[in-house]
């Protein structure tokens, strides 16, 4: 029996299989509001047979967007627009759906990637003043962010709480807090971007404080029958930066607070990163964290083959695998994996006749 297609519980949310669709930004929102593109895109992914769909990084306030095209969840307009897309998707898919709540920090206020992705000046019509733990720009071509005051931090936590309440009202099953890829919560974690001398900077305990505070605040308002987890970058891939040892300390702290899962990625904080890109290159970080915590651990990163994913689960390197670019390229990846591994997935009855002639159908 395929282990990849065995059930997985993230807190009290049970998935039919261990394939997770990772958050992938679409840069196609209007002032934070989901568009028809989101309905089409999410609808397609919701029919993939994966165990869980996590919506793209969703900003908790306008300044938290990576670009002016990013999805948001900070007012009634953004909530209502997302509700429209979700209602359309849910008509045809029973797949659990989560959302990644985020703030981009100093990596905010950029062009859309297909327009170059460059930083946009605060006084540009599509730009704004960025925030960060310290007034350190991401690179030489980026504006210097404003170092956050205690008042800014307090407002940020309130914005995460407000977005979490809206996520619950939307009927979402799960929240993933974005502490990875060089965005704001990761910026507080890393000594490369956090040079503060208050309770949110300096030693590891202080640098972890904001992420833990946000987790506790969100967990307190999101129903206990729904899951709250965290995505981290386990290393900056830069000497003197955030690394695996610190990630393990953070993961243990989250575990003790009742975190329902941890999603382990790497990199994104510094342009000086040196990443040894190859299949499974991030999986060892997930495995090391899995050995240190009780909560489920999700691995990600160049996982493209069915047997590759099966081996990660069966060899207990991780509890779940997340696909991003791979499932954009092949939205029926779970169908094909199920066929290869002798398993089945849930798919619409309209597609029951889709298997090639003479081959058993992997969909039910």
XYZ file of C-alpha atoms in Angstrom:
364
model
C 0.000 0.000 0.000
C 1.304 3.453 -0.920
C 2.315 5.512 2.094
C 2.062 8.719 0.056
C -1.645 8.032 -0.351
C -2.290 7.211 3.304
C -4.209 9.704 5.488
C -2.411 12.463 7.399
C -3.775 14.467 10.337
C -2.668 18.076 10.819
C -4.146 18.721 14.227
C -7.812 17.836 13.887
C -7.808 18.275 10.099
C -7.436 14.916 8.331
C -6.169 14.747 4.757
C -6.950 11.874 2.398
C -3.300 11.717 1.335
C 0.050 13.352 2.038
C 0.326 15.504 -1.077
C 0.017 19.189 -0.237
C -0.288 22.007 -2.754
C 2.116 24.650 -1.506
C 1.215 28.355 -1.563
C 2.128 29.938 -4.898
C 1.723 33.668 -5.494
C -0.323 34.599 -8.571
C 0.143 38.401 -8.534
C -3.356 38.701 -9.978
C -5.409 40.388 -7.247
C -6.982 43.837 -7.496
C -6.130 45.944 -4.432
C -5.807 42.690 -2.523
C -9.087 41.266 -3.798
C -9.228 37.865 -5.483
C -10.109 37.996 -9.169
C -11.662 35.598 -11.664
C -8.149 34.272 -12.196
C -8.184 32.944 -8.631
C -11.471 31.140 -9.247
C -10.057 29.440 -12.349
C -6.651 28.714 -10.800
C -7.928 27.403 -7.464
C -10.684 25.456 -9.185
C -8.123 23.649 -11.318
C -5.904 22.794 -8.339
C -8.864 21.687 -6.227
C -9.592 18.956 -8.765
C -6.031 17.608 -8.643
C -6.599 14.865 -6.069
C -4.098 16.327 -3.587
C -4.811 16.070 0.123
C -4.696 19.812 0.834
C -4.649 23.107 -1.056
C -2.989 26.088 0.651
C -3.793 29.477 -0.863
C -0.968 31.773 -1.870
C 0.766 34.148 0.539
C -2.059 36.445 1.615
C -1.131 39.790 3.107
C -2.625 40.748 6.470
C -2.449 44.448 5.556
C -1.818 46.413 2.334
C 1.839 47.103 3.190
C 2.417 43.390 3.666
C 1.967 42.543 -0.018
C 4.997 41.524 -2.052
C 3.578 43.345 -5.057
C 0.540 45.504 -5.746
C -1.004 42.415 -7.366
C -0.853 40.265 -4.239
C -3.820 38.669 -2.536
C -4.899 40.190 0.782
C -7.320 39.570 3.619
C -7.610 42.782 5.596
C -11.104 44.215 5.019
C -14.615 43.306 3.932
C -13.828 43.832 0.238
C -10.920 41.378 0.192
C -12.875 38.880 2.270
C -15.951 39.046 0.027
C -13.906 38.644 -3.150
C -12.160 35.544 -1.797
C -15.463 34.172 -0.564
C -16.822 34.347 -4.117
C -13.922 32.253 -5.455
C -14.062 29.752 -2.610
C -17.805 29.205 -2.993
C -17.326 28.386 -6.672
C -14.495 25.954 -5.900
C -16.350 24.204 -3.090
C -19.295 23.377 -5.325
C -17.172 20.761 -7.032
C -14.335 19.863 -4.648
C -14.338 18.509 -1.083
C -10.593 19.131 -0.737
C -9.570 20.868 2.519
C -8.369 24.409 1.842
C -5.959 26.466 3.923
C -4.445 29.915 3.605
C -0.946 31.247 4.144
C -1.055 34.518 6.092
C 1.927 36.724 5.423
C 3.702 40.059 5.543
C 6.539 40.697 3.104
C 8.433 43.229 5.228
C 11.413 44.704 3.389
C 10.684 42.514 0.331
C 7.348 44.274 -0.234
C 6.499 46.990 -2.780
C 7.786 45.271 -5.915
C 6.758 44.891 -9.524
C 5.055 41.696 -10.628
C 7.698 39.095 -11.551
C 6.777 39.071 -15.244
C 7.377 42.838 -15.238
C 10.842 42.393 -13.763
C 10.032 42.064 -10.054
C 12.131 45.110 -9.143
C 11.584 47.093 -5.969
C 9.213 50.047 -6.349
C 10.006 53.332 -4.613
C 7.657 54.418 -1.802
C 6.503 57.485 -3.720
C 5.568 55.523 -6.863
C 1.864 55.060 -7.574
C 2.231 51.286 -7.082
C 4.706 51.493 -4.183
C 4.755 52.151 -0.459
C 7.106 52.474 2.505
C 8.342 49.055 3.527
C 8.830 47.863 7.119
C 11.410 45.540 8.628
C 12.957 44.654 11.984
C 15.889 46.953 11.140
C 16.550 49.665 8.562
C 18.555 47.351 6.288
C 17.641 47.070 2.609
C 17.356 43.643 0.973
C 19.958 44.630 -1.645
C 21.591 47.667 -3.209
C 18.635 48.191 -5.552
C 15.970 48.183 -2.829
C 14.764 51.139 -0.742
C 15.750 51.167 2.921
C 12.833 49.919 5.040
C 11.568 51.614 8.176
C 12.600 49.837 11.379
C 9.404 48.767 13.117
C 8.454 50.427 16.394
C 6.723 48.614 19.224
C 3.497 50.203 18.019
C 4.117 48.802 14.529
C 4.682 45.332 16.000
C 1.519 45.533 18.093
C -0.483 46.563 15.006
C 1.034 43.738 12.991
C -0.060 41.120 15.516
C -3.569 42.589 15.505
C -3.615 42.389 11.707
C -2.675 38.701 11.799
C -5.471 38.103 14.318
C -7.995 39.987 12.190
C -7.010 38.023 9.078
C -7.261 34.753 11.014
C -10.801 35.606 12.089
C -11.711 36.393 8.482
C -10.152 33.090 7.368
C -12.396 31.274 9.826
C -15.472 33.149 8.573
C -14.533 32.045 5.046
C -14.700 28.439 6.195
C -11.006 27.783 5.622
C -9.714 24.665 7.348
C -6.164 25.701 8.097
C -3.791 28.631 8.515
C -0.103 28.544 7.630
C 1.926 31.452 9.014
C 4.630 32.524 6.572
C 7.929 32.570 8.433
C 10.054 31.692 5.395
C 11.617 33.002 2.182
C 12.970 36.253 3.582
C 9.623 37.820 4.422
C 8.902 39.742 7.602
C 8.696 36.969 10.223
C 11.835 35.394 8.728
C 13.513 38.820 8.790
C 12.988 38.931 12.549
C 14.458 35.429 12.913
C 17.673 35.987 10.992
C 20.638 37.821 12.543
C 21.476 39.089 9.048
C 18.348 41.251 8.885
C 17.553 41.741 12.585
C 19.964 44.122 14.339
C 17.502 45.268 17.011
C 18.559 45.853 20.622
C 15.118 45.428 22.217
C 13.062 42.347 23.163
C 12.721 41.402 19.474
C 16.421 41.373 18.619
C 19.810 40.116 19.695
C 19.763 36.590 21.075
C 17.826 33.703 19.569
C 15.017 33.868 22.133
C 14.365 37.498 21.246
C 14.585 36.966 17.482
C 12.008 34.150 17.734
C 9.662 36.245 19.850
C 7.583 37.866 17.098
C 6.836 34.640 15.245
C 5.883 32.920 18.499
C 3.739 35.883 19.550
C 1.947 35.844 16.209
C 1.409 32.092 16.454
C -0.059 32.347 19.970
C -2.343 35.215 18.986
C -3.639 33.434 15.868
C -4.057 30.104 17.632
C -6.122 31.817 20.329
C -8.746 33.062 17.835
C -8.780 30.263 15.239
C -11.089 27.363 16.237
C -9.401 24.376 17.859
C -10.869 21.982 15.295
C -8.893 23.792 12.600
C -5.140 23.649 12.107
C -2.483 26.337 12.543
C 1.046 25.663 11.313
C 4.151 27.551 10.252
C 6.362 27.597 7.192
C 10.028 28.295 7.821
C 13.237 28.573 5.877
C 15.507 26.174 7.768
C 18.627 27.982 6.559
C 19.550 31.247 4.864
C 22.364 29.443 3.006
C 24.586 32.338 4.167
C 27.358 32.086 6.737
C 26.331 33.765 9.986
C 22.645 33.684 9.092
C 19.640 31.660 10.204
C 20.478 27.956 10.191
C 19.250 24.455 11.007
C 20.283 24.521 14.665
C 18.247 27.670 15.256
C 15.373 26.197 13.235
C 15.282 23.171 15.511
C 15.071 25.404 18.595
C 12.223 27.350 16.984
C 10.441 24.161 15.913
C 10.604 22.752 19.443
C 9.167 25.997 20.820
C 6.314 25.866 18.326
C 5.723 22.206 19.134
C 5.356 23.052 22.809
C 2.798 25.752 21.931
C 0.626 23.218 20.102
C 1.606 23.996 16.517
C -0.171 21.518 14.218
C 2.533 21.220 11.537
C 5.734 22.773 10.261
C 6.450 23.230 6.555
C 10.205 23.244 5.931
C 11.713 25.223 3.064
C 14.978 27.216 2.845
C 16.477 30.497 1.622
C 15.023 33.800 0.437
C 16.493 36.200 2.987
C 19.706 37.335 1.326
C 20.961 37.820 -2.238
C 24.240 36.297 -0.978
C 22.635 32.869 -0.566
C 24.440 29.906 -2.126
C 21.876 27.157 -2.748
C 22.933 23.650 -3.864
C 19.844 23.080 -5.990
C 19.133 19.427 -6.796
C 16.242 16.985 -6.216
C 15.395 16.638 -2.500
C 17.942 19.318 -1.567
C 15.711 20.631 1.229
C 14.419 17.286 2.508
C 17.299 16.673 4.992
C 16.269 19.825 6.864
C 12.729 18.493 7.219
C 14.097 15.157 8.405
C 16.307 16.768 11.055
C 13.359 18.784 12.360
C 11.070 15.728 12.262
C 13.495 13.945 14.598
C 13.164 16.806 17.103
C 9.388 17.414 17.232
C 6.092 15.567 17.571
C 4.052 17.581 15.072
C 3.904 16.556 11.396
C 6.651 17.908 9.152
C 6.091 18.790 5.481
C 9.003 18.654 3.040
C 9.240 20.681 -0.175
C 11.718 21.445 -2.939
C 12.240 19.782 -6.331
C 10.002 16.856 -5.469
C 8.803 15.936 -8.952
C 8.521 12.134 -9.223
C 5.934 9.817 -7.661
C 8.445 7.270 -6.364
C 10.612 10.094 -5.027
C 7.666 11.388 -2.973
C 6.725 7.855 -1.908
C 10.259 7.221 -0.637
C 10.287 10.441 1.409
C 7.165 9.272 3.243
C 7.934 5.546 3.497
C 11.474 6.218 4.752
C 10.049 8.660 7.323
C 12.054 11.589 6.042
C 8.893 13.710 6.361
C 5.178 13.280 7.040
C 3.943 15.094 3.951
C 5.332 16.450 0.685
C 4.429 19.793 -0.832
C 4.411 20.554 -4.546
C 4.588 24.039 -6.025
C 5.980 24.564 -9.531
C 5.553 20.860 -10.248
C 1.802 20.963 -9.797
C 1.473 24.187 -11.780
C 3.211 22.358 -14.612
C 1.112 19.233 -14.173
C -2.125 19.943 -12.269
C -3.026 16.230 -12.346
C 0.260 15.140 -10.772
C -1.542 13.297 -7.929
C -3.621 11.336 -10.476
C -0.507 10.195 -12.292
C 1.285 9.400 -9.015
C -1.682 7.349 -7.834
C -1.699 5.382 -11.079
C 2.030 4.676 -10.760
C 1.809 3.672 -7.109
C -1.390 1.613 -7.329
C -3.490 4.061 -5.320
C -6.606 6.159 -5.947
C -7.585 9.815 -5.565
C -10.862 11.674 -5.369
C -11.801 13.504 -8.567
C -15.003 14.815 -10.170
C -17.343 12.267 -11.681
C -17.133 14.277 -14.885
C -13.556 12.983 -15.250
C -14.134 9.321 -14.480
C -13.705 8.391 -18.159
C -10.359 10.186 -18.504
C -7.889 7.309 -18.006
C -6.109 6.040 -21.138
C -7.761 3.070 -22.838
C -6.919 -0.225 -21.199
C -5.423 1.296 -18.036
C -7.093 1.113 -14.625
C -8.407 4.445 -13.420
C -6.664 5.998 -10.395
C -9.620 8.293 -9.711
C -12.710 7.458 -7.711
